[in-house]
PDB file of C-alpha atoms in Angstrom:
ATOM      1  CA  LEU A   1      -0.014   0.012  -0.006  1.00  0.00           C
ATOM      2  CA  VAL A   2       1.589   3.255  -1.141  1.00  0.00           C
ATOM      3  CA  THR A   3       0.533   6.223   0.969  1.00  0.00           C
ATOM      4  CA  THR A   4       2.789   9.013  -0.205  1.00  0.00           C
ATOM      5  CA  PRO A   5       0.895  12.372   0.116  1.00  0.00           C
ATOM      6  CA  ASP A   6       2.269  13.912  -3.186  1.00  0.00           C
ATOM      7  CA  PRO A   7       0.063  12.443  -5.994  1.00  0.00           C
ATOM      8  CA  HIS A   8       2.819  12.441  -8.610  1.00  0.00           C
ATOM      9  CA  GLN A   9       5.273  10.660  -6.274  1.00  0.00           C
ATOM     10  CA  ARG A  10       2.482   8.232  -5.236  1.00  0.00           C
ATOM     11  CA  PHE A  11       1.851   7.380  -8.936  1.00  0.00           C
ATOM     12  CA  LYS A  12       5.640   6.864  -9.481  1.00  0.00           C
ATOM     13  CA  GLU A  13       5.908   4.566  -6.473  1.00  0.00           C
ATOM     14  CA  ILE A  14       2.800   2.567  -7.448  1.00  0.00           C
ATOM     15  CA  ASN A  15       4.248   1.968 -10.910  1.00  0.00           C
ATOM     16  CA  GLN A  16       7.634   0.955  -9.362  1.00  0.00           C
ATOM     17  CA  ALA A  17       5.763  -1.501  -7.130  1.00  0.00           C
ATOM     18  CA  ARG A  18       4.002  -2.980 -10.164  1.00  0.00           C
ATOM     19  CA  GLU A  19       7.161  -3.231 -12.190  1.00  0.00           C
ATOM     20  CA  ASN A  20       8.805  -5.194  -9.347  1.00  0.00           C
ATOM     21  CA  GLY A  21       5.882  -7.676  -9.137  1.00  0.00           C
ATOM     22  CA  LEU A  22       4.455  -6.382  -5.834  1.00  0.00           C
ATOM     23  CA  THR A  23       0.765  -6.943  -5.157  1.00  0.00           C
ATOM     24  CA  LEU A  24      -0.996  -3.705  -4.368  1.00  0.00           C
ATOM     25  CA  ILE A  25      -3.855  -3.770  -1.859  1.00  0.00           C
ATOM     26  CA  ASN A  26      -6.616  -1.452  -0.878  1.00  0.00           C
ATOM     27  CA  ALA A  27      -7.259   0.030   2.580  1.00  0.00           C
ATOM     28  CA  ILE A  28     -11.062   0.411   2.998  1.00  0.00           C
ATOM     29  CA  HIS A  29     -12.374   1.355   6.493  1.00  0.00           C
ATOM     30  CA  PRO A  30     -15.214  -0.999   7.636  1.00  0.00           C
ATOM     31  CA  THR A  31     -17.649   1.976   7.806  1.00  0.00           C
ATOM     32  CA  ALA A  32     -16.951   3.120   4.246  1.00  0.00           C
ATOM     33  CA  LEU A  33     -19.768   2.274   1.812  1.00  0.00           C
ATOM     34  CA  ILE A  34     -19.237   1.075  -1.740  1.00  0.00           C
ATOM     35  CA  MET A  35     -22.496   0.947  -3.786  1.00  0.00           C
ATOM     36  CA  GLU A  36     -23.460  -1.736  -6.260  1.00  0.00           C
ATOM     37  CA  ASP A  37     -21.428  -1.987  -9.546  1.00  0.00           C
ATOM     38  CA  ALA A  38     -18.724   0.513  -8.452  1.00  0.00           C
ATOM     39  CA  ILE A  39     -15.318  -0.201  -9.759  1.00  0.00           C
ATOM     40  CA  ILE A  40     -12.412   0.300  -7.383  1.00  0.00           C
ATOM     41  CA  GLY A  41      -8.816   0.233  -8.589  1.00  0.00           C
ATOM     42  CA  GLU A  42      -5.673  -0.851  -6.807  1.00  0.00           C
ATOM     43  CA  ASN A  43      -4.050   0.907  -3.884  1.00  0.00           C
ATOM     44  CA  VAL A  44      -7.237   2.889  -3.063  1.00  0.00           C
ATOM     45  CA  ILE A  45      -7.537   4.221   0.480  1.00  0.00           C
ATOM     46  CA  MET A  46     -11.097   4.972   1.824  1.00  0.00           C
ATOM     47  CA  HIS A  47     -11.408   6.431   5.347  1.00  0.00           C
ATOM     48  CA  ALA A  48     -14.352   6.147   7.766  1.00  0.00           C
ATOM     49  CA  ARG A  49     -17.764   6.894   6.377  1.00  0.00           C
ATOM     50  CA  ALA A  50     -16.492   7.542   2.848  1.00  0.00           C
ATOM     51  CA  LEU A  51     -19.112   6.758   0.137  1.00  0.00           C
ATOM     52  CA  VAL A  52     -18.570   5.588  -3.409  1.00  0.00           C
ATOM     53  CA  GLY A  53     -21.857   5.586  -5.348  1.00  0.00           C
ATOM     54  CA  TYR A  54     -23.560   3.286  -7.840  1.00  0.00           C
ATOM     55  CA  ARG A  55     -21.390   2.591 -10.928  1.00  0.00           C
ATOM     56  CA  ALA A  56     -18.640   5.018  -9.887  1.00  0.00           C
ATOM     57  CA  GLU A  57     -15.159   4.357 -11.041  1.00  0.00           C
ATOM     58  CA  VAL A  58     -12.240   5.005  -8.674  1.00  0.00           C
ATOM     59  CA  PHE A  59      -8.879   4.549 -10.276  1.00  0.00           C
ATOM     60  CA  LEU A  60      -5.626   3.436  -8.702  1.00  0.00           C
ATOM     61  CA  GLY A  61      -3.864   5.399  -5.971  1.00  0.00           C
ATOM     62  CA  THR A  62      -6.915   7.498  -4.976  1.00  0.00           C
ATOM     63  CA  ILE A  63      -7.419   8.608  -1.389  1.00  0.00           C
ATOM     64  CA  ILE A  64     -11.003   9.319  -0.284  1.00  0.00           C
ATOM     65  CA  ASP A  65     -10.961  10.841   3.221  1.00  0.00           C
ATOM     66  CA  THR A  66     -13.492  10.760   6.126  1.00  0.00           C
ATOM     67  CA  GLY A  67     -17.089  11.401   5.144  1.00  0.00           C
ATOM     68  CA  ALA A  68     -16.428  12.271   1.489  1.00  0.00           C
ATOM     69  CA  GLN A  69     -19.133  11.378  -1.001  1.00  0.00           C
ATOM     70  CA  VAL A  70     -18.321  10.287  -4.531  1.00  0.00           C
ATOM     71  CA  ASP A  71     -21.741  10.003  -6.059  1.00  0.00           C
ATOM     72  CA  HIS A  72     -23.148   7.735  -8.825  1.00  0.00           C
ATOM     73  CA  HIS A  73     -21.349   7.404 -12.226  1.00  0.00           C
ATOM     74  CA  ASN A  74     -18.423   9.494 -11.062  1.00  0.00           C
ATOM     75  CA  VAL A  75     -14.990   8.885 -12.656  1.00  0.00           C
ATOM     76  CA  ILE A  76     -12.142   9.565 -10.248  1.00  0.00           C
ATOM     77  CA  LYS A  77      -8.848   9.213 -12.212  1.00  0.00           C
ATOM     78  CA  GLU A  78      -5.395   8.118 -10.886  1.00  0.00           C
ATOM     79  CA  CYS A  79      -3.946   9.445  -7.671  1.00  0.00           C
ATOM     80  CA  VAL A  80      -6.699  11.895  -6.797  1.00  0.00           C
ATOM     81  CA  THR A  81      -6.925  13.056  -3.158  1.00  0.00           C
ATOM     82  CA  ILE A  82     -10.404  13.811  -1.869  1.00  0.00           C
ATOM     83  CA  ASP A  83     -10.367  15.451   1.557  1.00  0.00           C
ATOM     84  CA  PRO A  84     -13.022  15.109   4.314  1.00  0.00           C
ATOM     85  CA  GLY A  85     -16.532  16.338   3.670  1.00  0.00           C
ATOM     86  CA  VAL A  86     -16.240  16.662  -0.132  1.00  0.00           C
ATOM     87  CA  VAL A  87     -19.519  16.018  -1.972  1.00  0.00           C
ATOM     88  CA  THR A  88     -19.717  15.306  -5.763  1.00  0.00           C
ATOM     89  CA  GLY A  89     -22.934  15.215  -7.704  1.00  0.00           C
ATOM     90  CA  GLY A  90     -23.584  12.467 -10.225  1.00  0.00           C
ATOM     91  CA  ASN A  91     -21.564  12.040 -13.427  1.00  0.00           C
ATOM     92  CA  VAL A  92     -18.557  14.083 -12.197  1.00  0.00           C
ATOM     93  CA  THR A  93     -15.076  13.481 -13.530  1.00  0.00           C
ATOM     94  CA  ILE A  94     -12.023  14.382 -11.593  1.00  0.00           C
ATOM     95  CA  GLY A  95      -8.662  14.287 -13.475  1.00  0.00           C
ATOM     96  CA  ARG A  96      -5.397  12.600 -12.417  1.00  0.00           C
ATOM     97  CA  PHE A  97      -3.333  14.049  -9.668  1.00  0.00           C
ATOM     98  CA  THR A  98      -6.026  16.488  -8.526  1.00  0.00           C
ATOM     99  CA  THR A  99      -6.580  17.448  -4.898  1.00  0.00           C
ATOM    100  CA  VAL A 100     -10.121  18.390  -3.770  1.00  0.00           C
ATOM    101  CA  HIS A 101      -9.845  20.106  -0.378  1.00  0.00           C
ATOM    102  CA  THR A 102     -12.219  19.878   2.594  1.00  0.00           C
ATOM    103  CA  GLY A 103     -15.904  20.706   2.119  1.00  0.00           C
ATOM    104  CA  THR A 104     -15.767  21.296  -1.632  1.00  0.00           C
ATOM    105  CA  VAL A 105     -19.000  20.596  -3.545  1.00  0.00           C
ATOM    106  CA  ILE A 106     -18.996  19.701  -7.265  1.00  0.00           C
ATOM    107  CA  ILE A 107     -22.387  19.804  -8.948  1.00  0.00           C
ATOM    108  CA  ASN A 108     -23.719  17.183 -11.401  1.00  0.00           C
ATOM    109  CA  ARG A 109     -22.100  16.551 -14.760  1.00  0.00           C
ATOM    110  CA  LYS A 110     -18.935  18.613 -14.256  1.00  0.00           C
ATOM    111  CA  ARG A 111     -15.293  17.927 -15.079  1.00  0.00           C
ATOM    112  CA  PHE A 112     -12.525  18.994 -12.727  1.00  0.00           C
ATOM    113  CA  GLY A 113      -9.280  18.951 -14.675  1.00  0.00           C
ATOM    114  CA  GLU A 114      -6.059  17.031 -14.210  1.00  0.00           C
ATOM    115  CA  ASN A 115      -3.304  18.211 -11.825  1.00  0.00           C
ATOM    116  CA  SER A 116      -5.573  20.802 -10.230  1.00  0.00           C
ATOM    117  CA  ILE A 117      -6.341  21.996  -6.704  1.00  0.00           C
ATOM    118  CA  SER A 118      -9.599  23.196  -5.138  1.00  0.00           C
ATOM    119  CA  GLY A 119      -9.712  25.527  -2.151  1.00  0.00           C
ATOM    120  CA  ALA A 120     -11.579  24.400   0.957  1.00  0.00           C
ATOM    121  CA  GLY A 121     -15.298  24.946   1.097  1.00  0.00           C
ATOM    122  CA  MET A 122     -15.726  26.006  -2.531  1.00  0.00           C
ATOM    123  CA  VAL A 123     -18.508  25.125  -4.997  1.00  0.00           C
ATOM    124  CA  ILE A 124     -17.695  24.031  -8.602  1.00  0.00           C
ATOM    125  CA  ILE A 125     -20.605  24.868 -10.973  1.00  0.00           C
ATOM    126  CA  ASP A 126     -18.615  24.948 -14.209  1.00  0.00           C
ATOM    127  CA  ASP A 127     -16.120  22.551 -15.864  1.00  0.00           C
ATOM    128  CA  MET A 128     -12.562  23.381 -14.738  1.00  0.00           C
ATOM    129  CA  PRO A 129      -9.538  22.910 -17.036  1.00  0.00           C
ATOM    130  CA  ASP A 130      -6.284  21.129 -16.250  1.00  0.00           C
ATOM    131  CA  ASN A 131      -3.522  22.640 -14.152  1.00  0.00           C
ATOM    132  CA  VAL A 132      -5.460  25.219 -12.228  1.00  0.00           C
ATOM    133  CA  THR A 133      -6.067  26.379  -8.646  1.00  0.00           C
ATOM    134  CA  VAL A 134      -9.772  27.162  -7.950  1.00  0.00           C
ATOM    135  CA  VAL A 135     -11.261  28.964  -4.960  1.00  0.00           C
ATOM    136  CA  ASP A 136     -14.447  30.804  -3.908  1.00  0.00           C
ATOM    137  CA  VAL A 137     -18.199  30.288  -4.251  1.00  0.00           C
ATOM    138  CA  PRO A 138     -18.825  29.785  -7.121  1.00  0.00           C
ATOM    139  CA  GLY A 139     -15.432  28.395  -8.029  1.00  0.00           C
ATOM    140  CA  ARG A 140     -13.084  30.706  -9.941  1.00  0.00           C
ATOM    141  CA  ILE A 141      -9.578  30.133 -11.217  1.00  0.00           C
ATOM    142  CA  ILE A 142      -6.935  32.147  -9.390  1.00  0.00           C
ATOM    143  CA  LYS A 143      -3.820  30.403 -10.764  1.00  0.00           C
ATOM    144  CA  HIS A 144      -2.697  28.405 -13.775  1.00  0.00           C
ATOM    145  CA  ARG A 145      -0.030  25.915 -12.881  1.00  0.00           C
TER     146      ARG A 145
END
C-alpha cells in the first residue's frame, strides 16, 4: 500500500511496485460504503464513512477521506486526493493528480481537470480545465499551474 501524500510521487511509487511484481492492496475502512457496480482500482484508500456511489469508477492510488461522498457514475482518475466532507454530484469526472480540499461541492455533470487544486469549502458549478487552482463560491480560477 503506497500512501505518499504527493500524488505524482504516489503514482511513480505505485508503478515501481507494479514493475517489481508487488501486489497492491486497498485500505477500506469498515464503515466506508461502496455501492453496487462501483469499480475500485488498486491501492485505493477509503477512510471512515466515505461513500462511493452506484457505478462510480475510482482509479488506482486514490485517497477518499472521512465522510467524502463520490456519487453515482463519477469517474475519479489516478492518484486523486479527496479530503473530508467533499460532495460530488452524479456524473462528475476528476482528473489525475487533482486534490479536492475539505468541504468542496462539485455539482452534477462537471469535469474538474487534471493536476488541479480546489480551495476548501468551494463550489464548482462549471467545468474546470487542467492545471489550475480554484477557490471561492462559485469556483473561480486564481492560478494556472
